[in-house]
PDB file of C-alpha atoms in Angstrom:
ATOM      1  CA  UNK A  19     -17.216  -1.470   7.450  1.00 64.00           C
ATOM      2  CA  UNK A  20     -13.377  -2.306   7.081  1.00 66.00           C
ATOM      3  CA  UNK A  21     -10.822   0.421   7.123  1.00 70.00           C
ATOM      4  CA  UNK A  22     -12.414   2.587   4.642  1.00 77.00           C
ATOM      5  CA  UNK A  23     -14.662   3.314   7.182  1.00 84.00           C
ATOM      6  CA  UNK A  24     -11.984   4.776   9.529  1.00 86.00           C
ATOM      7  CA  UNK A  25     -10.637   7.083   6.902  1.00 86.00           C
ATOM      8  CA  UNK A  26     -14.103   8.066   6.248  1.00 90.00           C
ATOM      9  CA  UNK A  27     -14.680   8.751   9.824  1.00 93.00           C
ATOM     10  CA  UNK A  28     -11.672  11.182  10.073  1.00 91.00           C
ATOM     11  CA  UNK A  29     -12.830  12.755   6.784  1.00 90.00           C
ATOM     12  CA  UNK A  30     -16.214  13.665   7.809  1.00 93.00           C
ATOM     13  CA  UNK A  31     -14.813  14.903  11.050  1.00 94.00           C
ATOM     14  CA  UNK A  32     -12.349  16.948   9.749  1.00 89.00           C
ATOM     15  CA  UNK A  33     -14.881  18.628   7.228  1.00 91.00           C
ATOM     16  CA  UNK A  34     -17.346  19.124  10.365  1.00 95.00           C
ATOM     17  CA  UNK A  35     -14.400  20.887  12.172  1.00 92.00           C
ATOM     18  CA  UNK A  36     -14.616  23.492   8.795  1.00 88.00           C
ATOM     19  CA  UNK A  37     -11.157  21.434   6.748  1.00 84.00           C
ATOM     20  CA  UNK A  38     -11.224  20.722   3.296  1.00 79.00           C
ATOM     21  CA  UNK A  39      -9.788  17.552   1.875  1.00 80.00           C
ATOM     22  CA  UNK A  40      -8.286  17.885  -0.866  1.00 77.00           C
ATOM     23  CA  UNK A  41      -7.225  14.118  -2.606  1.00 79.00           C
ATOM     24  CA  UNK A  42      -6.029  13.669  -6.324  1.00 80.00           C
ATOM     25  CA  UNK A  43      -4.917  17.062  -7.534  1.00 82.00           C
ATOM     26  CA  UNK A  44      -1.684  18.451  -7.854  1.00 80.00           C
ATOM     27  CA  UNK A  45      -0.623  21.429  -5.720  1.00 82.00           C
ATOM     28  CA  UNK A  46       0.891  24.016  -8.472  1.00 84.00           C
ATOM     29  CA  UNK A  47       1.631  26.683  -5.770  1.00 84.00           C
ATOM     30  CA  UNK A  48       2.073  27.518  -1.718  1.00 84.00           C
ATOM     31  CA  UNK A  49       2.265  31.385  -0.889  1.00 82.00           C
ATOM     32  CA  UNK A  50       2.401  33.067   2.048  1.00 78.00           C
ATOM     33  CA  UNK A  51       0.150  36.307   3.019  1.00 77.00           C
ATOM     34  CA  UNK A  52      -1.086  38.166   6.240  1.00 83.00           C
ATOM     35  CA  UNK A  53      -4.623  35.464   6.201  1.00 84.00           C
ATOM     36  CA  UNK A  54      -2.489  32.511   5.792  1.00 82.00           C
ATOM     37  CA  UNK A  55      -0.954  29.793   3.276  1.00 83.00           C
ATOM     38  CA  UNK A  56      -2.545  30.430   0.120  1.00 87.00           C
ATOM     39  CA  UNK A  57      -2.952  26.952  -2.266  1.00 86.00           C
ATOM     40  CA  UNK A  58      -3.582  26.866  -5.635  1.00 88.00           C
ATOM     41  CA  UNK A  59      -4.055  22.862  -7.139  1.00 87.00           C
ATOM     42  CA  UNK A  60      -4.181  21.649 -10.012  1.00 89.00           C
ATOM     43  CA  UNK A  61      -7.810  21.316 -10.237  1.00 91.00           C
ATOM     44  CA  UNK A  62      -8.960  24.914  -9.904  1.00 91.00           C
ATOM     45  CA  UNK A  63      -8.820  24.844  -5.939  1.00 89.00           C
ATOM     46  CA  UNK A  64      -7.735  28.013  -5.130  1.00 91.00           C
ATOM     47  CA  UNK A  65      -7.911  28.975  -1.303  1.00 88.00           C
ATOM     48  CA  UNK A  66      -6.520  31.203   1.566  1.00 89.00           C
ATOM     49  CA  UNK A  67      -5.859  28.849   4.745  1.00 83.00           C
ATOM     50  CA  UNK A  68      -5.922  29.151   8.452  1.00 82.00           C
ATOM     51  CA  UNK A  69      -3.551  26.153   8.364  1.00 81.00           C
ATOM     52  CA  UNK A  70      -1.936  23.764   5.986  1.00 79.00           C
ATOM     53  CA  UNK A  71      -1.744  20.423   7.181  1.00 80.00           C
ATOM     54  CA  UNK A  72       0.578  18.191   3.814  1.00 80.00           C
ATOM     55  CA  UNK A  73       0.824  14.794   3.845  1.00 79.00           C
ATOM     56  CA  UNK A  74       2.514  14.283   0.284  1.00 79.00           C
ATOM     57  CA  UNK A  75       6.493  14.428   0.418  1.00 83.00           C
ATOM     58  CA  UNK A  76       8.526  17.683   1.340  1.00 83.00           C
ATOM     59  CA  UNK A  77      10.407  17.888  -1.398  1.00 82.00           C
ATOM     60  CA  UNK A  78       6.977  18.462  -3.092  1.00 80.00           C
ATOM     61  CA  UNK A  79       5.929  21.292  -0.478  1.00 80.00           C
ATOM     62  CA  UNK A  80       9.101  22.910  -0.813  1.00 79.00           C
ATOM     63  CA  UNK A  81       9.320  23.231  -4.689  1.00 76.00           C
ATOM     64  CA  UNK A  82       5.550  24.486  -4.483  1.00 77.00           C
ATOM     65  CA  UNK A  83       6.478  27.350  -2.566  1.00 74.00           C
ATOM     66  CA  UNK A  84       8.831  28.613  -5.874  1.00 65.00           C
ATOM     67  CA  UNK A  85      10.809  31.947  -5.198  1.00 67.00           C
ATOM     68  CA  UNK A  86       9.243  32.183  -1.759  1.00 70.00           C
ATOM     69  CA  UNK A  87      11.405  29.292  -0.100  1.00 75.00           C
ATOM     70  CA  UNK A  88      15.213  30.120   0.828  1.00 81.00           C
ATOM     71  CA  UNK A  89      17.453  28.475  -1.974  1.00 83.00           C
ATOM     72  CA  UNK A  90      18.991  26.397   0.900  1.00 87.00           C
ATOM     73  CA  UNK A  91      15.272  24.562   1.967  1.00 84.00           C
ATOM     74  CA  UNK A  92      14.917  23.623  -1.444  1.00 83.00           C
ATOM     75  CA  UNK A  93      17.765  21.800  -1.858  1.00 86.00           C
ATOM     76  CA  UNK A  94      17.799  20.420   1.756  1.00 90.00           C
ATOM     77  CA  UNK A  95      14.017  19.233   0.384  1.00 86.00           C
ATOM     78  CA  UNK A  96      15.461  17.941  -2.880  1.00 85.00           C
ATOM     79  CA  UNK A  97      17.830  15.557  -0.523  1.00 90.00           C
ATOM     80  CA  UNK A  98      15.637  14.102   1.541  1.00 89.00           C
ATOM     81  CA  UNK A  99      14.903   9.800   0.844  1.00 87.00           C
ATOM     82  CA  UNK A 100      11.829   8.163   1.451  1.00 88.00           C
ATOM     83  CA  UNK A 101      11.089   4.461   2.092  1.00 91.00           C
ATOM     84  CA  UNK A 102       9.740   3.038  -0.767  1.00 94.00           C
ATOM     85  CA  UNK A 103       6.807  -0.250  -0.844  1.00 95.00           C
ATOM     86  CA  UNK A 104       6.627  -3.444  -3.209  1.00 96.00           C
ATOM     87  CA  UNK A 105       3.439  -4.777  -3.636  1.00 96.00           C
ATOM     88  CA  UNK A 106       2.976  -8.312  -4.252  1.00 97.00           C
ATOM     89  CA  UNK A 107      -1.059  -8.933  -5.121  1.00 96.00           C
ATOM     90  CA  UNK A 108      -1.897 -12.764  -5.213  1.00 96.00           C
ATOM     91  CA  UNK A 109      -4.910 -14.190  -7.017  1.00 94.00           C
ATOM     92  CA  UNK A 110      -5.652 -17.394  -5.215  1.00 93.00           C
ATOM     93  CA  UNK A 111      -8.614 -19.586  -6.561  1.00 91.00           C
ATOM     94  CA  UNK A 112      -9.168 -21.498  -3.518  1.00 86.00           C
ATOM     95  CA  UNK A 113     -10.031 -18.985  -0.754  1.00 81.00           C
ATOM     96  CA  UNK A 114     -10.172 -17.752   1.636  1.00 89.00           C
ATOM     97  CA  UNK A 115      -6.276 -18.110   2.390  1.00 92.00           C
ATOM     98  CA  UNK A 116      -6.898 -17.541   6.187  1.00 92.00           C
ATOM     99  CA  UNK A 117     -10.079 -16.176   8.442  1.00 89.00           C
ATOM    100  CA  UNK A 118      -8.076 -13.185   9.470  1.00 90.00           C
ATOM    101  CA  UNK A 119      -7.868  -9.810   7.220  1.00 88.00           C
ATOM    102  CA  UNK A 120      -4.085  -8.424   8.381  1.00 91.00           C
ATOM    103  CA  UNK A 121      -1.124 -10.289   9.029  1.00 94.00           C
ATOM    104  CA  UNK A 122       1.859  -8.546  10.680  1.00 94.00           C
ATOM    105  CA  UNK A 123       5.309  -9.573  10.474  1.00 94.00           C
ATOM    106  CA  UNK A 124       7.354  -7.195  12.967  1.00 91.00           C
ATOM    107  CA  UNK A 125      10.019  -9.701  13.474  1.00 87.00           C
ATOM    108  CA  UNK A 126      12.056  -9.369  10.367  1.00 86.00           C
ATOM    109  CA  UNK A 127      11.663 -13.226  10.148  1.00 89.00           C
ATOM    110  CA  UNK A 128       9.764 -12.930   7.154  1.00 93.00           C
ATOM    111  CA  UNK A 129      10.771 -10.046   4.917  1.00 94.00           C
ATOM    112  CA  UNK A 130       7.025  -8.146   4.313  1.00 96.00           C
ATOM    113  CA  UNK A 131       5.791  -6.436   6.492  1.00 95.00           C
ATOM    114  CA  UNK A 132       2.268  -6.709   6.651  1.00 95.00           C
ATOM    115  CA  UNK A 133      -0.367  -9.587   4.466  1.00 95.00           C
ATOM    116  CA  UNK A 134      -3.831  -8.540   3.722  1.00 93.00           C
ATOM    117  CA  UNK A 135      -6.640 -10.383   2.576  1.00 92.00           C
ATOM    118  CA  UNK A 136      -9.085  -7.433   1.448  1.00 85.00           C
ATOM    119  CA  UNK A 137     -11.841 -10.678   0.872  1.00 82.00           C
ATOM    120  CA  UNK A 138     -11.965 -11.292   4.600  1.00 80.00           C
ATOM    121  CA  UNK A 139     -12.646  -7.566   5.567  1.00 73.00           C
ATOM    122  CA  UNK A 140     -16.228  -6.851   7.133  1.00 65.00           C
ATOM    123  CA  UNK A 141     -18.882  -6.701   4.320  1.00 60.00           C
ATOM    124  CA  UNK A 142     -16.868  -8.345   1.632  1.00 53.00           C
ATOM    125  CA  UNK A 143     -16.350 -11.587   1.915  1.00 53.00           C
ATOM    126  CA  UNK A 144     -17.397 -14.088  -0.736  1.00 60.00           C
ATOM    127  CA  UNK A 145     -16.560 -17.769  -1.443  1.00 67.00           C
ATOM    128  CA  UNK A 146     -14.431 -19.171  -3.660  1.00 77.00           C
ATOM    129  CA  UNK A 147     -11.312 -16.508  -5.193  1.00 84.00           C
ATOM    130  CA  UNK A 148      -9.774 -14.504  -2.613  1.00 90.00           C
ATOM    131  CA  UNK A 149      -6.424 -12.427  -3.024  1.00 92.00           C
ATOM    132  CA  UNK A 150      -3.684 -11.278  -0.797  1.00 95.00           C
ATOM    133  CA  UNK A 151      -1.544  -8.025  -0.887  1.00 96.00           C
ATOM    134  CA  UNK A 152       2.408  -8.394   0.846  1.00 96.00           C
ATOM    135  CA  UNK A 153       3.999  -4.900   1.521  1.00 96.00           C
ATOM    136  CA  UNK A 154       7.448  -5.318   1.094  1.00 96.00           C
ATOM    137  CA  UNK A 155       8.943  -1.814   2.370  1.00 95.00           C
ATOM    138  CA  UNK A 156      12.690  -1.315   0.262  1.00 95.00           C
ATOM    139  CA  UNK A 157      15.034   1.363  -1.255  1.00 93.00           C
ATOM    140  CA  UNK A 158      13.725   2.818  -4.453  1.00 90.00           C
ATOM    141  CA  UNK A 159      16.901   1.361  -6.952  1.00 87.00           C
ATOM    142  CA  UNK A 160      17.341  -1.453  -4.006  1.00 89.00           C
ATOM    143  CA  UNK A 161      16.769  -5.431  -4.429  1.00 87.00           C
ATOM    144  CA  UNK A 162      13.627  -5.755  -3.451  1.00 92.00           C
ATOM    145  CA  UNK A 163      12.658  -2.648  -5.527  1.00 95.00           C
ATOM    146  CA  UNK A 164      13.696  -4.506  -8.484  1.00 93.00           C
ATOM    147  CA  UNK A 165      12.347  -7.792  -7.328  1.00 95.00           C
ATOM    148  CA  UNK A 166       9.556  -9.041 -10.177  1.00 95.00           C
ATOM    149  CA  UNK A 167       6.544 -10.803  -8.947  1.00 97.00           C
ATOM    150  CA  UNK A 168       8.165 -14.625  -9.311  1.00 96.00           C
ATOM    151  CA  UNK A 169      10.947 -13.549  -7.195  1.00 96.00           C
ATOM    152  CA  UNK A 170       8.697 -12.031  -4.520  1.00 96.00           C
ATOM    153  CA  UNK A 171       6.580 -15.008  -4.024  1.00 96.00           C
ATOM    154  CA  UNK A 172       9.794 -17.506  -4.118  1.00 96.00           C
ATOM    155  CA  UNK A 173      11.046 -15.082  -1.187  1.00 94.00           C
ATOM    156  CA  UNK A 174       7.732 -15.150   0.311  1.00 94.00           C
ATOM    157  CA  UNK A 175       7.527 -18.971   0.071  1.00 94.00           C
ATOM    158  CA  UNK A 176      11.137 -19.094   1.605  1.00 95.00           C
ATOM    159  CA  UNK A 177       9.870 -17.080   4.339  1.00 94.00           C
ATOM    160  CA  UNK A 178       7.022 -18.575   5.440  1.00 93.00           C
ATOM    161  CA  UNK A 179       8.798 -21.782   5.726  1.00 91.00           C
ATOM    162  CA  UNK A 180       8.902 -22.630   9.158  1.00 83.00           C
ATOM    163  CA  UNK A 181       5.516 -20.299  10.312  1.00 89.00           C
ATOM    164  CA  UNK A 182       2.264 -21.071  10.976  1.00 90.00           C
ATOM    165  CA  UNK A 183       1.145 -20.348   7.752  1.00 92.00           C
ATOM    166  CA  UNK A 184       1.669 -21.783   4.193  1.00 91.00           C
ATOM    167  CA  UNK A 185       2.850 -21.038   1.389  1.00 92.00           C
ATOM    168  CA  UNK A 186      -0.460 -20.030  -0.528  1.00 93.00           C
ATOM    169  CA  UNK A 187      -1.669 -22.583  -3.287  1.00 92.00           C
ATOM    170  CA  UNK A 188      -4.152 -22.463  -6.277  1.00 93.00           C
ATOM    171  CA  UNK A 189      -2.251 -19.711  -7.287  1.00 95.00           C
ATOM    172  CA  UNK A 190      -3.821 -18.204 -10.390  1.00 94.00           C
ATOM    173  CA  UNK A 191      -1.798 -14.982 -10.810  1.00 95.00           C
ATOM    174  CA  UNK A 192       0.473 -12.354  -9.073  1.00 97.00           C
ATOM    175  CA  UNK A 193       1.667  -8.970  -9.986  1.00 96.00           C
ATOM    176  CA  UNK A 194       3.272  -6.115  -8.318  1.00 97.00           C
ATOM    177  CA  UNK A 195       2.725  -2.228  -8.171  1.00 96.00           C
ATOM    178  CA  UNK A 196       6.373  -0.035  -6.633  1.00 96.00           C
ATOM    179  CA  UNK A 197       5.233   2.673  -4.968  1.00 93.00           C
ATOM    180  CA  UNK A 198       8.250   5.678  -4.532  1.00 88.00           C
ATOM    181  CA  UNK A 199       7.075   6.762  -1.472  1.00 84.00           C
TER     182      UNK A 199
END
């Protein structure tokens, strides 16, 4: 079933261990009392926790908590960088581009990190168009932050130069999505 079935998996587990997943809404406060964290989100959730496992940046926790947090954790919070992704997505009219779904480039050779070719991923291939996705991790206000969708595929070509794969053809479009962290 592809990846999505992994996250899935941990999902139903964690709800059949008594969790609640909470995805898509914002967290509006954190608050401490004898039972546990108290969270109220965005969405009406409202809830008095044996635990609070966050997964969304600190900085975000610790404003969250308001008055509760020491000035000093704030601000440490506030401080605190995180890596930042550039996607390149690649229409390409003549796929599949290879067999495999992930490509990994650990080296530093080539400057993404990781290819994926969602099309070759159990259950959904089909013939003919196929797409890839390049994570370039970067700085947020860095190079390759800035770095427009031409200039990510000449680096990309540039890259690949000299590895055993090409340069994709039959490109049809690309376009990128920044993600902050």
């Amino acid at each position: 079933g592809g990846f999505g079935s992994f996250a899935a998996a941990l999902s139903n587990e964690f709800g059949k261990l008594g969790g609640t997943l909470r995805t898509g809404a914002g967290v509006v406060s954190v608050t401490q009392d004898n039972s546990g964290p108290r969270i109220v989100a965005s969405d009406g959730f409202d809830r008095t926790a044996g635990h609070l496992i966050w997964s969304a940046p600190l900085d975000a926790l610790a404003s969250s908590f308001g008055g509760a947090a020491p000035e000093a954790v704030i601000e440490a919070a506030g401080r605190l960088s995180y890596r930042s992704m550039n996607l390149l997505y690649i229409q390409i009219e003549n796929g599949p581009y290879t067999r495999f779904d992930a490509h990994y480039f650990p080296d530093g050779s080539i400057s993404f990190s990781r290819m994926s070719e969602p099309g070759n991923y159990p259950c959904a291939a089909r013939e003919g168009r196929t797409g890839l996705c390049l994570e370039l991790p970067c700085d947020r206000g860095g190079d390759g932050w800035g770095a427009g969708p031409a200039d990510l595929f000449a680096m990309l070509s540039h890259d690949l130069e000299g590895s055993p794969l090409a340069s994709p053809e039959g490109v049809s479009d690309i376009w990128t999505r920044r993600l902050s962290h």
